[in-house]
Coordinates of C-alpha atoms in Angstrom, one line a residue:
X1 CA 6.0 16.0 -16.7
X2 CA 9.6 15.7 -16.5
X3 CA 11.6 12.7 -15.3
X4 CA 13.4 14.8 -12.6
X5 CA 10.4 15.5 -11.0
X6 CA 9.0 12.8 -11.3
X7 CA 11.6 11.0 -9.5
X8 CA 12.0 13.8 -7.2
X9 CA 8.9 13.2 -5.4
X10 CA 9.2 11.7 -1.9
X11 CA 8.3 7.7 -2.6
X12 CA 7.1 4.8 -0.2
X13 CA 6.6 1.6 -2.3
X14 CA 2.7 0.7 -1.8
X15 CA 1.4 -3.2 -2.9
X16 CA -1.8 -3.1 -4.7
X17 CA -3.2 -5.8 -6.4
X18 CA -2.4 -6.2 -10.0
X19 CA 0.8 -3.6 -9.6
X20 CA 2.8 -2.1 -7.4
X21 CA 3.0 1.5 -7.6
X22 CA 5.7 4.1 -5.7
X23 CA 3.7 6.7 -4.2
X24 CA 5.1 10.0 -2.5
X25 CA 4.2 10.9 0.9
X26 CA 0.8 11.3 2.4
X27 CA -1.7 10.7 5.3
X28 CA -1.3 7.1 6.1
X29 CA -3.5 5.1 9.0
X30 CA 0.2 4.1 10.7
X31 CA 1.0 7.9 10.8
X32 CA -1.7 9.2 12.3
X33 CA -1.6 6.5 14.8
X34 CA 2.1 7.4 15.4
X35 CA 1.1 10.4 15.8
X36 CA -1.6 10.1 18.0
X37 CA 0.4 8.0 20.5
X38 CA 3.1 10.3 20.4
X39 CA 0.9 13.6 22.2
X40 CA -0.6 10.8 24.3
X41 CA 2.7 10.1 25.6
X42 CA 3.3 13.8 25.9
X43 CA 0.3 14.6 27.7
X44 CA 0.2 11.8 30.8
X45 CA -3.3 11.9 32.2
X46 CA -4.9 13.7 29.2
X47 CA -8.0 12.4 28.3
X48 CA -6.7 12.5 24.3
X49 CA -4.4 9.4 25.4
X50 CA -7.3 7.6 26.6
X51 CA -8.5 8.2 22.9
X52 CA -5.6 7.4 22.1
X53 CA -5.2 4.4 23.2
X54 CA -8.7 3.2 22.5
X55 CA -7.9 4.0 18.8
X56 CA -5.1 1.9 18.6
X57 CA -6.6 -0.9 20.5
X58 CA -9.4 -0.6 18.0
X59 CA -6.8 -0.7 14.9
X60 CA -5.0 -3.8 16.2
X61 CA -8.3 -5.4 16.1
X62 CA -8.6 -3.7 12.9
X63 CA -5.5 -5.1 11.3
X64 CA -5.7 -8.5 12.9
X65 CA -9.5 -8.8 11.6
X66 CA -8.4 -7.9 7.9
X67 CA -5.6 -10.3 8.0
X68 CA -8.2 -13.0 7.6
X69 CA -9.9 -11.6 4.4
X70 CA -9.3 -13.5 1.3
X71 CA -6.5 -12.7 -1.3
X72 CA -7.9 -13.8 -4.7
X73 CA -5.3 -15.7 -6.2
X74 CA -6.4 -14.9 -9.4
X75 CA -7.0 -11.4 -10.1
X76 CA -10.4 -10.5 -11.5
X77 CA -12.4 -6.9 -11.6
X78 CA -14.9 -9.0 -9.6
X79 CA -12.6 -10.5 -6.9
X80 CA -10.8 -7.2 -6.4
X81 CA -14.5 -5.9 -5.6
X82 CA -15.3 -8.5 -3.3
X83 CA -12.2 -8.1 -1.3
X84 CA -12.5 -4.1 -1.5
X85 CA -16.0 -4.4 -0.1
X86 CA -15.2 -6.9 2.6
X87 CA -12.1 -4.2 3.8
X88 CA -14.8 -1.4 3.7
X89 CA -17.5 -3.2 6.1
X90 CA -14.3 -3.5 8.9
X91 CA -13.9 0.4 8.1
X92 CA -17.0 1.0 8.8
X93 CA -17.6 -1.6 11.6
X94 CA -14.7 -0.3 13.5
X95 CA -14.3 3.8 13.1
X96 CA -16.4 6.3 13.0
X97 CA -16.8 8.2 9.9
X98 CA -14.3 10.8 10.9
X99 CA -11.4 8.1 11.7
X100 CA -12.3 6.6 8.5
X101 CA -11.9 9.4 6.7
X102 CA -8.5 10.1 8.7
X103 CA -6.9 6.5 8.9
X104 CA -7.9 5.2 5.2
X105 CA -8.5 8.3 2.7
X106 CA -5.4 7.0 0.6
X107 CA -6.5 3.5 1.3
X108 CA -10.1 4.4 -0.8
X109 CA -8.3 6.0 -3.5
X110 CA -5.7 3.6 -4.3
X111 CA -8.7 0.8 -4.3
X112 CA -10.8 3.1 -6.8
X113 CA -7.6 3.5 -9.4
X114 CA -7.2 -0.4 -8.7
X115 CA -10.7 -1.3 -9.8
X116 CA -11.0 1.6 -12.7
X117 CA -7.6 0.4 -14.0
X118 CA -8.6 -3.7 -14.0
X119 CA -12.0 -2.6 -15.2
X120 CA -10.2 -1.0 -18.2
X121 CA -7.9 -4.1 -18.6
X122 CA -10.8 -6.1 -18.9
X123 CA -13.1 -4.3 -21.1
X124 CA -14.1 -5.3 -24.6
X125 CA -11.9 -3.3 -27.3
X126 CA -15.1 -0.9 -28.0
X127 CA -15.2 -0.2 -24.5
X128 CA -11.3 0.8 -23.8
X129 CA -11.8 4.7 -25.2
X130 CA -14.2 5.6 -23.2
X131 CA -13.3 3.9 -20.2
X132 CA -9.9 5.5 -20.1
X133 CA -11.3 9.0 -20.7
X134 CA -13.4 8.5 -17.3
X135 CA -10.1 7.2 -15.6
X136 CA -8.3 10.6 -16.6
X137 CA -11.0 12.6 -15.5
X138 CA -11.4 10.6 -12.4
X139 CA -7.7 11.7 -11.9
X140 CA -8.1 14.9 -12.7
X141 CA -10.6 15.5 -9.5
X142 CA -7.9 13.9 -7.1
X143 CA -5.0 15.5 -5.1
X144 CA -2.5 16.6 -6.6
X145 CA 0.0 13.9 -4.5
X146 CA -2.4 11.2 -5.4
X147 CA -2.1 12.3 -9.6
X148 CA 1.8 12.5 -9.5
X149 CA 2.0 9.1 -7.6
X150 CA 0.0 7.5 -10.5
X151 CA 2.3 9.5 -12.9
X152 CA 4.6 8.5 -11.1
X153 CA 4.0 4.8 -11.0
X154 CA 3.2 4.6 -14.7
X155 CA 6.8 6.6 -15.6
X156 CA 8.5 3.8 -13.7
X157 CA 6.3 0.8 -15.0
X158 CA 8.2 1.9 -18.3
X159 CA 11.5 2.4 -17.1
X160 CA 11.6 -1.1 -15.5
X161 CA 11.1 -2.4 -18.5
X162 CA 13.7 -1.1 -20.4
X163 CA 17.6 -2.5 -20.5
X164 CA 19.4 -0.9 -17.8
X165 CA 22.1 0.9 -19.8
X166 CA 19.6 2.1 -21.7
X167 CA 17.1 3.9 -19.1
X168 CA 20.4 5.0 -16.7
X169 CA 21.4 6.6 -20.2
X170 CA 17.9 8.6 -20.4
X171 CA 17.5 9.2 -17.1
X172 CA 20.8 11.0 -17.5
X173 CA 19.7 13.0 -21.1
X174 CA 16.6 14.4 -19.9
X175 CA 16.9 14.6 -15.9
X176 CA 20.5 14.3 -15.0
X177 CA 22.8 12.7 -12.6
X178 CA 20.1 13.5 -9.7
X179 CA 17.7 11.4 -11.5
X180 CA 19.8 8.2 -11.4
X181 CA 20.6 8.6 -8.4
X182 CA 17.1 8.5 -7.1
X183 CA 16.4 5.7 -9.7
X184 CA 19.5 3.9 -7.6
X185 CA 17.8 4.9 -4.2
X186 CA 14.3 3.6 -5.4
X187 CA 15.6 0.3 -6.4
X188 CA 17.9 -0.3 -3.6
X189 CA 14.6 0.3 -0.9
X190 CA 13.0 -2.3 -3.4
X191 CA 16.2 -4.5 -2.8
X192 CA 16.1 -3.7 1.1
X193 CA 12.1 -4.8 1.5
X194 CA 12.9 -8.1 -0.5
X195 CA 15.9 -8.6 1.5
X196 CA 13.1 -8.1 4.8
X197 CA 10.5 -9.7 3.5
X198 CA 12.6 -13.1 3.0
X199 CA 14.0 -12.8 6.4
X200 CA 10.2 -12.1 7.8
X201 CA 9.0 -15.3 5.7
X202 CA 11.6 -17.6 7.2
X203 CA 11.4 -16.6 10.5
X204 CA 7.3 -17.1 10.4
X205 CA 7.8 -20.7 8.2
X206 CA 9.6 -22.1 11.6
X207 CA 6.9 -21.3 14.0
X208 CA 4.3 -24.0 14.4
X209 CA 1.4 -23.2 12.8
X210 CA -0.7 -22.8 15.7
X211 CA 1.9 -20.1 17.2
X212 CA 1.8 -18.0 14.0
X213 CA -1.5 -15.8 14.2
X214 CA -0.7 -15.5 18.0
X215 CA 2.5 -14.2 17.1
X216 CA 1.6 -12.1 13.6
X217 CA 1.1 -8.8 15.3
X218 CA 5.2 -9.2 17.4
X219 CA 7.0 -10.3 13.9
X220 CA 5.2 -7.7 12.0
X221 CA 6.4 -5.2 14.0
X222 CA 9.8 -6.5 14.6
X223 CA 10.5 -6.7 10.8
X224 CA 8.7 -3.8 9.4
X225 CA 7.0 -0.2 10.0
X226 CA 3.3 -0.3 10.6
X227 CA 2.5 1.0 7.1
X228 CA 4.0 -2.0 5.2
X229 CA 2.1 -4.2 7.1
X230 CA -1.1 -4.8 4.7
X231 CA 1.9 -5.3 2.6
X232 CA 3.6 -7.9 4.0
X233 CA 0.3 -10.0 4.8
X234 CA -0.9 -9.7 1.4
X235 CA 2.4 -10.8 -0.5
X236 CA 2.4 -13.5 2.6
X237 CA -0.5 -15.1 1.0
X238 CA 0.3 -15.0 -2.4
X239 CA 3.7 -16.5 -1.8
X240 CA 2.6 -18.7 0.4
X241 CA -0.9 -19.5 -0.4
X242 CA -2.0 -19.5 2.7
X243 CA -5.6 -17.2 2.3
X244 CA -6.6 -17.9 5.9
X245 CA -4.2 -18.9 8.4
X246 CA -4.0 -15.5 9.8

């Protein structure tokens, strides 16, 4: 696949443990809540906002509940289960199978690449061949936004690593100036979020300790969009080393 395409795609930058990959747009739990609260507003009276709202009452819970789960600080195959697993009982515990299925469907998949691709990392050398020839055809059964996001993500794994004169100069040769423009987009987001994320970090470090679960949900929303929350609270941890205070 071509770099221009590649780079064409629609991206939001999505933490996962042990990388973080660009991935273009698709169903996200803080989209279809949007969504959902924008025809309740629409609709005044309508028994869909009661829904509505009941849903979003139930996702604050939700949120506020996994914000407590452990971030291994130490990145294992088996502590990426254990925290997967623990995430997937407050799925089910909260949502009905059809909510699931319409708040976290990226959620799932992005923990199955996760685990395959730390499961690969860790295997014995005999083990790596066959191992990565399940992982392509695990990716060959998934959407097709899902497949160019991890094309995607792998692309610009490599690109980062190259000197920066250097990859402008092939993103020039084989995808044009549109291509490093987009490259100059992609990493001024990434500049933006850092630039958030430290004013979000000293903001929370004044609060007293005892104010700052009570207050998560406010700061969250006052420094970032609903979908870059998991985000935020897992890179809160590991810079902060703080696996339970929320």
């Amino acid at each position: 696949m071509k770099i221009a395409t590649l780079l064409a795609v629609p991206c939001a930058i999505t933490l996962l443990l042990g990388g973080v990959l660009l991935w273009p747009a698709a169903p996200t739990a803080g989209s279809s809540l949007a969504q959902a609260n924008q025809h309740a507003q629409s609709h005044p009276h309508d028994p869909e906002q009661e829904a509505a709202d009941a849903l979003q009452a139930r996702y604050r819970t939700f949120v506020s509940a996994q914000s407590s789960l452990t971030v291994p600080t130490e990145i294992s195959l088996t502590s990426l289960q254990i925290l997967f697993d623990e995430r997937e009982q407050l799925r089910q515990q909260s949502f009905t199978p059809a909510e699931q299925a319409q708040l976290f469907a990226e959620d799932r998949l992005m923990e199955q690449l996760t685990l395959r691709r730390r499961a690969l990392a860790e295997a014995r050398d005999s083990d790596k061949s066959q191992l990565a020839s399940e992982l392509e055809l695990w990716l060959t059964e998934q959407p097709n936004w899902f497949r160019e996001a991890e094309a995607n993500s792998r692309l610009l794994e490599g690109l980062a690593q190259m000197d920066p004169a250097k990859r402008e100069a092939l993103l020039l040769e084989t995808g044009g100036p549109e291509a490093v423009d987009r490259m100059r987009q992609l990493e001024q987001n990434r500049q933006g979020f850092n630039e958030q994320l430290t004013g979000y970090l000293a903001e929370r470090q004044q609060l007293p300790s005892e104010a700052r679960a009570e207050q998560q949900q406010e700061l969250l929303a006052r420094w970032f969009e609903p979908g870059q929350w998991r985000r935020v609270e897992a890179l809160t941890r590991l810079k902060l080393g703080e696996p339970h205070t929320e």
